[in-house]
PDB file of C-alpha atoms in Angstrom:
ATOM      1  CA  UNK L   1      64.575 112.705  93.868  1.00  0.00           C
ATOM      2  CA  UNK L   2      62.740 110.304  91.613  1.00  0.00           C
ATOM      3  CA  UNK L   3      61.858 112.753  88.858  1.00  0.00           C
ATOM      4  CA  UNK L   4      61.437 112.038  85.205  1.00  0.00           C
ATOM      5  CA  UNK L   5      63.992 112.910  82.374  1.00  0.00           C
ATOM      6  CA  UNK L   6      61.852 115.561  81.421  1.00  0.00           C
ATOM      7  CA  UNK L   7      60.784 117.062  84.834  1.00  0.00           C
ATOM      8  CA  UNK L   8      64.430 117.049  85.207  1.00  0.00           C
ATOM      9  CA  UNK L   9      65.277 119.028  81.926  1.00  0.00           C
ATOM     10  CA  UNK L  10      61.930 121.517  82.804  1.00  0.00           C
ATOM     11  CA  UNK L  11      63.512 122.335  86.573  1.00  0.00           C
ATOM     12  CA  UNK L  12      66.983 123.128  85.266  1.00  0.00           C
ATOM     13  CA  UNK L  13      65.586 125.053  82.186  1.00  0.00           C
ATOM     14  CA  UNK L  14      65.795 128.440  84.456  1.00  0.00           C
ATOM     15  CA  UNK L  15      69.231 128.224  84.945  1.00  0.00           C
ATOM     16  CA  UNK L  16      69.896 128.557  80.919  1.00  0.00           C
ATOM     17  CA  UNK L  17      66.916 130.940  79.763  1.00  0.00           C
ATOM     18  CA  UNK L  18      68.347 133.491  82.478  1.00  0.00           C
ATOM     19  CA  UNK L  19      71.291 133.493  80.451  1.00  0.00           C
ATOM     20  CA  UNK L  20      69.761 133.249  77.554  1.00  0.00           C
ATOM     21  CA  UNK L  21      68.187 137.306  78.664  1.00  0.00           C
ATOM     22  CA  UNK L  22      70.961 138.415  80.431  1.00  0.00           C
ATOM     23  CA  UNK L  23      73.350 137.663  78.366  1.00  0.00           C
ATOM     24  CA  UNK L  24      73.225 140.678  76.157  1.00  0.00           C
ATOM     25  CA  UNK L  25      72.388 143.363  78.279  1.00  0.00           C
ATOM     26  CA  UNK L  26      75.172 142.337  80.882  1.00  0.00           C
ATOM     27  CA  UNK L  27      77.485 142.624  77.441  1.00  0.00           C
ATOM     28  CA  UNK L  28      75.775 146.192  77.005  1.00  0.00           C
ATOM     29  CA  UNK L  29      76.644 146.485  81.151  1.00  0.00           C
ATOM     30  CA  UNK L  30      80.248 145.751  80.636  1.00  0.00           C
ATOM     31  CA  UNK L  31      80.758 148.325  78.202  1.00  0.00           C
ATOM     32  CA  UNK L  32      79.492 150.663  80.514  1.00  0.00           C
ATOM     33  CA  UNK L  33      80.560 149.907  83.931  1.00  0.00           C
ATOM     34  CA  UNK L  34      83.849 147.963  82.792  1.00  0.00           C
ATOM     35  CA  UNK L  35      84.750 144.437  82.559  1.00  0.00           C
ATOM     36  CA  UNK L  36      86.150 144.652  86.339  1.00  0.00           C
ATOM     37  CA  UNK L  37      83.135 145.463  87.508  1.00  0.00           C
ATOM     38  CA  UNK L  38      80.728 143.025  85.598  1.00  0.00           C
ATOM     39  CA  UNK L  39      83.372 140.515  86.391  1.00  0.00           C
ATOM     40  CA  UNK L  40      83.018 140.514  89.985  1.00  0.00           C
ATOM     41  CA  UNK L  41      79.745 141.241  90.607  1.00  0.00           C
ATOM     42  CA  UNK L  42      78.778 137.563  88.122  1.00  0.00           C
ATOM     43  CA  UNK L  43      81.029 135.858  89.808  1.00  0.00           C
ATOM     44  CA  UNK L  44      80.427 137.112  93.054  1.00  0.00           C
ATOM     45  CA  UNK L  45      76.518 136.194  92.197  1.00  0.00           C
ATOM     46  CA  UNK L  46      77.703 132.693  90.818  1.00  0.00           C
ATOM     47  CA  UNK L  47      79.239 131.834  94.093  1.00  0.00           C
ATOM     48  CA  UNK L  48      76.415 133.022  96.111  1.00  0.00           C
ATOM     49  CA  UNK L  49      74.404 130.609  94.148  1.00  0.00           C
ATOM     50  CA  UNK L  50      76.794 127.878  94.459  1.00  0.00           C
ATOM     51  CA  UNK L  51      76.880 128.060  98.245  1.00  0.00           C
ATOM     52  CA  UNK L  52      73.182 128.167  98.994  1.00  0.00           C
ATOM     53  CA  UNK L  53      72.827 125.181  97.232  1.00  0.00           C
ATOM     54  CA  UNK L  54      75.450 123.325  99.049  1.00  0.00           C
ATOM     55  CA  UNK L  55      72.554 123.645 101.896  1.00  0.00           C
ATOM     56  CA  UNK L  56      69.842 122.032  99.888  1.00  0.00           C
ATOM     57  CA  UNK L  57      68.565 118.469 101.120  1.00  0.00           C
ATOM     58  CA  UNK L  58      66.377 115.999 100.163  1.00  0.00           C
ATOM     59  CA  UNK L  59      63.358 117.670 101.676  1.00  0.00           C
ATOM     60  CA  UNK L  60      64.298 121.187 100.150  1.00  0.00           C
ATOM     61  CA  UNK L  61      61.400 121.916  97.863  1.00  0.00           C
ATOM     62  CA  UNK L  62      62.082 122.575  94.439  1.00  0.00           C
ATOM     63  CA  UNK L  63      61.318 126.392  94.261  1.00  0.00           C
ATOM     64  CA  UNK L  64      64.255 126.663  96.421  1.00  0.00           C
ATOM     65  CA  UNK L  65      66.410 125.100  94.089  1.00  0.00           C
ATOM     66  CA  UNK L  66      65.448 126.569  91.011  1.00  0.00           C
ATOM     67  CA  UNK L  67      65.677 130.273  92.217  1.00  0.00           C
ATOM     68  CA  UNK L  68      69.113 128.846  93.161  1.00  0.00           C
ATOM     69  CA  UNK L  69      70.203 128.049  89.641  1.00  0.00           C
ATOM     70  CA  UNK L  70      69.004 131.176  88.422  1.00  0.00           C
ATOM     71  CA  UNK L  71      70.530 133.125  90.680  1.00  0.00           C
ATOM     72  CA  UNK L  72      73.866 131.084  89.545  1.00  0.00           C
ATOM     73  CA  UNK L  73      72.475 131.445  85.494  1.00  0.00           C
ATOM     74  CA  UNK L  74      72.385 135.099  86.916  1.00  0.00           C
ATOM     75  CA  UNK L  75      75.433 135.472  87.833  1.00  0.00           C
ATOM     76  CA  UNK L  76      77.555 133.395  85.127  1.00  0.00           C
ATOM     77  CA  UNK L  77      75.436 135.571  82.068  1.00  0.00           C
ATOM     78  CA  UNK L  78      76.807 138.997  83.955  1.00  0.00           C
ATOM     79  CA  UNK L  79      80.537 137.223  84.567  1.00  0.00           C
ATOM     80  CA  UNK L  80      81.295 135.459  80.900  1.00  0.00           C
ATOM     81  CA  UNK L  81      80.767 138.598  78.450  1.00  0.00           C
ATOM     82  CA  UNK L  82      82.873 140.949  81.079  1.00  0.00           C
ATOM     83  CA  UNK L  83      85.353 138.479  81.456  1.00  0.00           C
ATOM     84  CA  UNK L  84      85.087 136.839  77.434  1.00  0.00           C
ATOM     85  CA  UNK L  85      85.595 141.008  76.369  1.00  0.00           C
ATOM     86  CA  UNK L  86      88.524 141.664  79.252  1.00  0.00           C
ATOM     87  CA  UNK L  87      90.333 138.765  77.974  1.00  0.00           C
ATOM     88  CA  UNK L  88      89.561 140.085  74.192  1.00  0.00           C
ATOM     89  CA  UNK L  89      90.732 143.399  75.172  1.00  0.00           C
ATOM     90  CA  UNK L  90      93.733 142.452  75.585  1.00  0.00           C
ATOM     91  CA  UNK L  91      94.563 140.698  72.167  1.00  0.00           C
ATOM     92  CA  UNK L  92      96.167 142.680  69.233  1.00  0.00           C
ATOM     93  CA  UNK L  93      93.706 143.144  66.437  1.00  0.00           C
ATOM     94  CA  UNK L  94      95.464 140.811  64.407  1.00  0.00           C
ATOM     95  CA  UNK L  95      95.521 137.781  66.613  1.00  0.00           C
ATOM     96  CA  UNK L  96      91.677 138.096  67.589  1.00  0.00           C
ATOM     97  CA  UNK L  97      90.620 135.121  66.062  1.00  0.00           C
ATOM     98  CA  UNK L  98      93.317 132.813  67.643  1.00  0.00           C
ATOM     99  CA  UNK L  99      92.934 134.379  71.230  1.00  0.00           C
ATOM    100  CA  UNK L 100      88.845 133.466  70.425  1.00  0.00           C
ATOM    101  CA  UNK L 101      89.865 129.787  69.216  1.00  0.00           C
ATOM    102  CA  UNK L 102      91.990 129.669  72.902  1.00  0.00           C
ATOM    103  CA  UNK L 103      88.854 130.896  75.092  1.00  0.00           C
ATOM    104  CA  UNK L 104      86.668 127.830  73.549  1.00  0.00           C
ATOM    105  CA  UNK L 105      89.218 125.472  73.642  1.00  0.00           C
ATOM    106  CA  UNK L 106      89.846 126.368  77.274  1.00  0.00           C
ATOM    107  CA  UNK L 107      86.315 126.880  77.959  1.00  0.00           C
ATOM    108  CA  UNK L 108      85.582 122.934  77.051  1.00  0.00           C
ATOM    109  CA  UNK L 109      88.349 121.903  78.619  1.00  0.00           C
ATOM    110  CA  UNK L 110      87.500 122.968  81.562  1.00  0.00           C
ATOM    111  CA  UNK L 111      84.166 121.967  81.661  1.00  0.00           C
ATOM    112  CA  UNK L 112      85.172 118.558  80.584  1.00  0.00           C
ATOM    113  CA  UNK L 113      87.760 118.325  83.702  1.00  0.00           C
ATOM    114  CA  UNK L 114      85.276 120.069  85.501  1.00  0.00           C
ATOM    115  CA  UNK L 115      82.978 116.849  85.074  1.00  0.00           C
ATOM    116  CA  UNK L 116      85.463 114.226  85.703  1.00  0.00           C
ATOM    117  CA  UNK L 117      86.902 115.769  88.654  1.00  0.00           C
ATOM    118  CA  UNK L 118      82.402 116.128  89.721  1.00  0.00           C
ATOM    119  CA  UNK L 119      82.580 112.380  88.883  1.00  0.00           C
ATOM    120  CA  UNK L 120      85.275 111.347  90.396  1.00  0.00           C
ATOM    121  CA  UNK L 121      84.695 113.205  93.758  1.00  0.00           C
ATOM    122  CA  UNK L 122      81.137 112.234  93.614  1.00  0.00           C
ATOM    123  CA  UNK L 123      81.943 108.439  92.916  1.00  0.00           C
ATOM    124  CA  UNK L 124      84.805 108.157  95.858  1.00  0.00           C
ATOM    125  CA  UNK L 125      82.140 110.042  98.521  1.00  0.00           C
ATOM    126  CA  UNK L 126      79.700 107.325  97.671  1.00  0.00           C
ATOM    127  CA  UNK L 127      82.471 104.405  97.504  1.00  0.00           C
ATOM    128  CA  UNK L 128      83.068 102.274  95.238  1.00  0.00           C
ATOM    129  CA  UNK L 129      80.890  98.580  95.419  1.00  0.00           C
ATOM    130  CA  UNK L 130      78.969  99.238  98.491  1.00  0.00           C
ATOM    131  CA  UNK L 131      75.496  98.136  99.518  1.00  0.00           C
ATOM    132  CA  UNK L 132      72.989 100.919 100.226  1.00  0.00           C
ATOM    133  CA  UNK L 133      69.508 100.669 101.511  1.00  0.00           C
ATOM    134  CA  UNK L 134      66.620 103.039 100.167  1.00  0.00           C
ATOM    135  CA  UNK L 135      66.355 105.200 103.214  1.00  0.00           C
ATOM    136  CA  UNK L 136      70.312 106.066 102.894  1.00  0.00           C
ATOM    137  CA  UNK L 137      71.031 105.908  99.079  1.00  0.00           C
ATOM    138  CA  UNK L 138      69.324 109.563  99.310  1.00  0.00           C
ATOM    139  CA  UNK L 139      71.254 110.978 101.817  1.00  0.00           C
ATOM    140  CA  UNK L 140      74.749 109.563 100.483  1.00  0.00           C
ATOM    141  CA  UNK L 141      73.940 111.317  97.367  1.00  0.00           C
ATOM    142  CA  UNK L 142      72.956 113.997  98.513  1.00  0.00           C
ATOM    143  CA  UNK L 143      76.266 114.234 100.576  1.00  0.00           C
ATOM    144  CA  UNK L 144      78.067 113.440  97.716  1.00  0.00           C
ATOM    145  CA  UNK L 145      76.875 116.013  95.341  1.00  0.00           C
ATOM    146  CA  UNK L 146      77.517 118.232  98.325  1.00  0.00           C
ATOM    147  CA  UNK L 147      81.483 117.087  98.034  1.00  0.00           C
ATOM    148  CA  UNK L 148      81.580 118.397  94.557  1.00  0.00           C
ATOM    149  CA  UNK L 149      79.976 121.587  94.475  1.00  0.00           C
ATOM    150  CA  UNK L 150      81.917 122.281  97.540  1.00  0.00           C
ATOM    151  CA  UNK L 151      85.085 121.692  95.332  1.00  0.00           C
ATOM    152  CA  UNK L 152      83.165 124.086  92.821  1.00  0.00           C
ATOM    153  CA  UNK L 153      83.201 126.683  95.514  1.00  0.00           C
ATOM    154  CA  UNK L 154      86.753 127.097  96.418  1.00  0.00           C
ATOM    155  CA  UNK L 155      87.569 127.030  92.435  1.00  0.00           C
ATOM    156  CA  UNK L 156      85.077 129.555  92.157  1.00  0.00           C
ATOM    157  CA  UNK L 157      87.025 131.220  95.403  1.00  0.00           C
ATOM    158  CA  UNK L 158      89.929 131.284  94.164  1.00  0.00           C
ATOM    159  CA  UNK L 159      88.697 132.540  89.673  1.00  0.00           C
ATOM    160  CA  UNK L 160      86.636 135.381  92.456  1.00  0.00           C
ATOM    161  CA  UNK L 161      90.108 136.578  94.221  1.00  0.00           C
ATOM    162  CA  UNK L 162      91.693 136.610  90.692  1.00  0.00           C
ATOM    163  CA  UNK L 163      89.341 138.756  90.131  1.00  0.00           C
ATOM    164  CA  UNK L 164      89.773 140.940  92.934  1.00  0.00           C
ATOM    165  CA  UNK L 165      93.728 140.877  92.258  1.00  0.00           C
ATOM    166  CA  UNK L 166      93.858 141.703  88.566  1.00  0.00           C
ATOM    167  CA  UNK L 167      94.391 144.964  86.965  1.00  0.00           C
ATOM    168  CA  UNK L 168      91.599 148.004  86.431  1.00  0.00           C
ATOM    169  CA  UNK L 169      89.514 147.341  83.430  1.00  0.00           C
TER     170      UNK L 169
END
C-alpha cells in the first residue's frame, strides 16, 4: 500500500488503544453478566471483524480498515478478560499461580504458532521464486493475506463453537 512504517504503526494503533480502554470495563461486565456471555459476545465481535477484513482489497479506504480492526480489538478486549476469568475460576486457589503461568505460556505459544502458520500460508499462496510485475504483486499480496485471514476465521469459528458448547458460567 506504500505506507511508511510509522504510518502503518499509527494505522493499527486503534486496535490496541480500544483494548487498553475496554479491557478493564470488560472484566467488570464479565463479572456482572457471566464469563460465557462476555466470551461469546467478544469472540463473535472479533469473528465478525475478521470476516469483514477478508472482504477488503487494495482499493478499500483506510478509514474502513481502521474501523474494522478497531471492532476486532473491541471483540478481543471483551473476550480475553472473560476467558481468563473463566479459566481461573475452575482452578483451585492453591494452583492459581501455576494456572496463570500456563495461561500466559499457552497464549505465547498460540501467538507464535499462529504467526508461523500465517507466514507459511502467505508465502505458499504467493509462491516461491516467482517473478511478479508491479501491477499483479499488490493484488497477489492481498490475496495471500486473505488466505491467511480465512484460516484465522476458521480457527476462530471453532473457538466460538467451543464457547457455545461449554457449560454455563
